[in-house]
Amino acid sequence: MYPAGSARPRYPSPSAPSVSRPSRGCSGRSCPAILGVLRRGRGGSVAASGDLFVPNPSLLAGRGAELGVLREAWRRTVRLRPTVVVVEGAPGIGKSALVGAFLKEAAPPVVARSYGDEAWERRPWEVLRQIVRELPGARGGELTEEADPALVARALAEDLGRVGRPVVVVVDDAHWGDRASMTALRLAARSLRSEPVLFLLAYVPVDAAVTQGRSWGRAHEGLHEGWRRLIESGEGAVVRLEGLSADALLRLAPSWGQPRLSPSGAAHLHELTGGNPLHARQLLQQVAPHALAYGQGPLPAHRSMPLTLISRLGSCAPGTRDLVAAGAVLGRRFLLAQARELAGLRAGDGCGGEVTGGVESAGALGDVGSVGAGGGGAGVPGVVGGGARAGGGDVGEALDEAVRAGLLVEVPGTGGRTLAFPNGVIGDYVYSDMSPGRRRRLHRAAAEFGGPDALWHRIAADQGQNEDVALAAEQEARRQLSLGNLRLAAVYAGHALELTPPGPHVRARLLTAVEALLVSGDASTARRYEGELTSLAPGPWVDYVTGYLVLLGGRIAEARGLFRRALEGVRADSEGGTTPGEKGPLQDHEAPSTLPVTSSPLPVTPSTTPADLEARIATQLAIIGVVQLDYQDMVFYGEAAVAAPTREPWVRAFAWFAKTVGTALAGDAGKALRELGAVHLPGAPAGLDGLVARGMIRLWTDDLDGAHADLGSAVERATRGEALRIGQGLGFLGEAEYRRGNLAEAVRLTASAIGDAAENGRVWDYPLLHALACYPLAAQGSWEEAAGHAREATDWSQLLASPMSFAFAAGARAAIAQAAEDHEGFLDAAEAIETHYSSREPGAHLFGPVRADALSRLGRTAEAAHALAEFAARTRAVDRVSAHLAMARVRAQISEAEGEPAAALASCEEALTLAKEAGLPLEGARVRLVTARQLSALGRGLAAEAALREALHTFTDSGAHAYEAQTRRLAADLGLSLTGPVSALAALTPREREAVRLMRTGLSNQGIARRLGVAEKTVETHLQHAYDKLRLSRDQLRALKLDD
């Protein structure tokens, strides 16, 4: 493949996927369904290779417990108990964001906010001046430097007491607050007794400020101990903010304009930043998400690297700089003895003084920031070889200086023998700032130490091709695959390939590298090898890897042919296999491939061809059966994939995923769930893939809590380093949030899912993920973004040309038409859904009898009833609450169109019961809109208004603004009010209204009579008149949700 003497191409760097976009044409009735809505959308595209929709920031991720402390403090405050809360944490950790989120949620009547500043620390009364300006009715007057803080505190307490409403006093960066103001605030807080005042102080503790390496000027003094005593007396709380989890970083990334971050990338981001939000956001602005997810070794230096830290490094003695440079090459944790040897330092008689600092105290260093590479060397002298140099400095002195400068820390419990960088930023900066030649020399010397890192050092030190290193890298790749470390396996397989000289080993290592990339989810890099794959002579392994690659590229028919030919080749080439005339385990089912069966002219030995190739091929054929909705294939190949022998956990896990998802879609979700019953336990054969499968199936079977738990756990475990092969897991977690009514979270998660798929070139995920992203956006009334996703789903479905992709694209259009009340467009999309998706699992989407639904809205009742009966017959064998809910609502719409409001109301009541059972708040609120129309037609205006108000409350809380607008339009059409007093109650006399109000509190007639001071008979008369006027019984009136 490579002529003798030719250079082997280097392992390609990741890039955007080079996939030809489908033409923007529409076939059949696929486009008119959204014309009315999409015309309002923006032009252009949000293609997978272009710009992605970024949702607006919403709720604070990862700070629920801390926000809960502030909520409790506010509840205490409004009960007339003055409260102090101190929010402390490192710079950039999110103190101001937490306080801001609390203030937005609590919406206190009065907020007096001030900001500390280093420049103001010695300007008396600056903080207090800012606070007093925000207090209504506060007495003015200039404060002199000599003013007594105790007298000022008394005046401030009086001003706070005169406000007459709950007040929140906020001091941001309280560590820089001037001493006079902070003293007066503390004394005022102590003197308050029953005034509703909450003091919120956000500050950086002294130790965090010192270790951050930022330009703080002199170290601040921190908060006065009196604040602590005030809190410990029971008058408040301390909220300590640590770094966010990797899972929280993943959820926040779309709001930062980075929807392409994957779970594995989030794990690496957390490792580098300690979860500091500011640092993580800065790092994401410089480092590509792909590099975070699949890169190995230090990242480029970050632009916001604190200048003080760079200055400290530059001012250190040469021996100290050598020691830090050696550590940067050895890794984030390293042995002092090895670093001393690399740096060429003398052992000395001791450590030259006590070493201070440690990993615990360095946790706050997560906010070092994002840095620009320095221009060269940082003055660090070169090292030749690994031995100590004559005349080198003393290691104890170098270590003392590095620790004092905040560059290194001792790892506790190691007796000072193991060191670490306080966070990944410092080591990466030092590593990146070295010249390439110096780095290679240090790696070459480090490799002489041996141990588990020796191979990595050999790879980093080698500039050319080296068969010995390539073989070791190949073996390590296979070992990492067997351990389930898919990303690391892909890295080593890639290095094995790039280090391999031209010759017989190139073929096997190319196939190994490409498959490892595909298995780890990096289809965009794998696609760079497609030309090399096609130049190989066909054979089972080549056909399988090529088929895998083209499958993720959306060429499903071509992939299917390659997989079938690979199966035929496996049977023909297997040692000890079938004799002529015998059939292999898959032959009874397998149709002959349309591709010619050929064998490679190069011998493929068992040592290079995977022994479990049959299991791998069967798994992919089962997945194709799923996307093609070929129930026979999805079940047969799923069973075959699980039954085929394999020692690889990742092969076995994906086989279980394919089998169980196929079993569920084929109509036997119960069996699939039984087989996955223990998937959450350690060592389960189905692994993380199986947990995603169970989450998907639970979603389809209306177990929303179980689905959310499984899918959320899978994503969270992936952010802790486990390999998540099923990138759709993020998207289905977003759908679970959508079904639960959490639209903002659904938008963020589906944006991340699309970004991850786009970053890694998984084209065949695009229609599904764009459709899932469209659902919450359509409900929110975000028409432009929803229309963009619908266009993407439609366009990519034309390329994939699979029933599943067509169905999801139609589902995206249906979601928009439904939210926009475009009934003709809804019918068009509904017909496409039922044409392409005759699913045996009705819970796979919430549209239910979608064609009957659309027809009933258009008044075509006979056709609607027929379509509903067909749907009921088709799904009779699978009992889904969500499907019964949709059928009951459609029956109500048919009865309404036929002029039978009483029958329609009975169906609505059934649907509401089912919506509550299934935990589908938005579906329940949509049923209430139908209910309100029937109640109004029956003359029960009060009940109709109550139904609308309850629906509006649900839509408003969820952010479903499109349906909120539908509710307001319907209220206007029916002449009902959604704000202020309930309009239907206006027909009652004042005494009747009062009797009704008391009855709704649970009082008996006798109790009402005593309260009103009238006879019980009079109460009965008032209530009966009210029941007659409102056309409601006592129980019905009591059950209504009204704001009395």
Short mmCIF file of N, CA and C in Angstrom, two decimals, residues 8 23 37 167 209 337 360 389 515 550 570 585 632 656 776 829 831 886-887 914 1025 1035:
data_model
loop_
_atom_site.label_atom_id
_atom_site.label_comp_id
_atom_site.label_asym_id
_atom_site.label_seq_id
_atom_site.Cartn_x
_atom_site.Cartn_y
_atom_site.Cartn_z
N ARG A 8 5.01 7.21 6.17
CA ARG A 8 3.63 6.88 6.57
C ARG A 8 2.91 8.15 7.01
N SER A 23 -29.30 17.41 -0.70
CA SER A 23 -29.88 18.57 -1.36
C SER A 23 -31.14 18.99 -0.64
N VAL A 37 -45.25 27.39 9.13
CA VAL A 37 -44.42 27.72 10.28
C VAL A 37 -43.00 28.04 9.85
N VAL A 167 -36.09 42.82 52.89
CA VAL A 167 -34.93 43.42 52.22
C VAL A 167 -33.82 42.39 52.12
N ALA A 209 -7.51 32.97 47.96
CA ALA A 209 -6.95 34.13 47.25
C ALA A 209 -5.45 34.00 47.09
N ALA A 337 11.71 11.56 43.17
CA ALA A 337 13.00 10.99 42.77
C ALA A 337 13.18 11.02 41.26
N GLU A 360 -5.18 19.11 49.02
CA GLU A 360 -6.45 19.63 49.52
C GLU A 360 -6.48 21.14 49.43
N ARG A 389 23.15 16.01 36.51
CA ARG A 389 24.28 16.74 35.96
C ARG A 389 25.22 17.16 37.08
N GLU A 515 -11.45 1.05 13.53
CA GLU A 515 -12.52 0.51 14.37
C GLU A 515 -12.48 1.13 15.76
N VAL A 550 -19.24 3.55 6.91
CA VAL A 550 -20.26 4.14 6.03
C VAL A 550 -21.62 4.16 6.71
N VAL A 570 -16.77 -14.59 6.81
CA VAL A 570 -16.42 -15.21 8.09
C VAL A 570 -16.73 -16.69 8.05
N PRO A 585 -24.47 -20.70 11.72
CA PRO A 585 -25.54 -20.29 12.64
C PRO A 585 -26.43 -19.20 12.09
N GLN A 632 -37.95 -8.45 11.88
CA GLN A 632 -37.33 -9.78 11.81
C GLN A 632 -35.82 -9.67 12.00
N TRP A 656 -25.87 -6.37 23.52
CA TRP A 656 -27.04 -6.32 24.40
C TRP A 656 -27.90 -5.10 24.10
N PRO A 776 -39.07 20.40 22.38
CA PRO A 776 -39.21 21.46 23.40
C PRO A 776 -39.19 22.86 22.83
N ALA A 829 -47.91 16.06 8.28
CA ALA A 829 -46.85 15.38 9.04
C ALA A 829 -47.35 14.05 9.61
N GLU A 831 -49.55 11.97 8.40
CA GLU A 831 -49.58 10.93 7.36
C GLU A 831 -48.19 10.39 7.09
N ALA A 886 -53.63 9.55 24.71
CA ALA A 886 -53.81 10.20 23.41
C ALA A 886 -55.12 9.75 22.75
N MET A 887 -55.44 8.46 22.87
CA MET A 887 -56.69 7.98 22.26
C MET A 887 -57.90 8.62 22.94
N LEU A 914 -55.36 9.63 33.08
CA LEU A 914 -54.21 8.93 32.49
C LEU A 914 -52.98 9.84 32.44
N HIS A 1025 -78.22 27.77 45.64
CA HIS A 1025 -78.32 28.77 44.56
C HIS A 1025 -77.01 28.81 43.77
N ASP A 1035 -69.10 18.64 45.40
CA ASP A 1035 -67.80 18.01 45.22
C ASP A 1035 -67.04 18.60 44.03
#
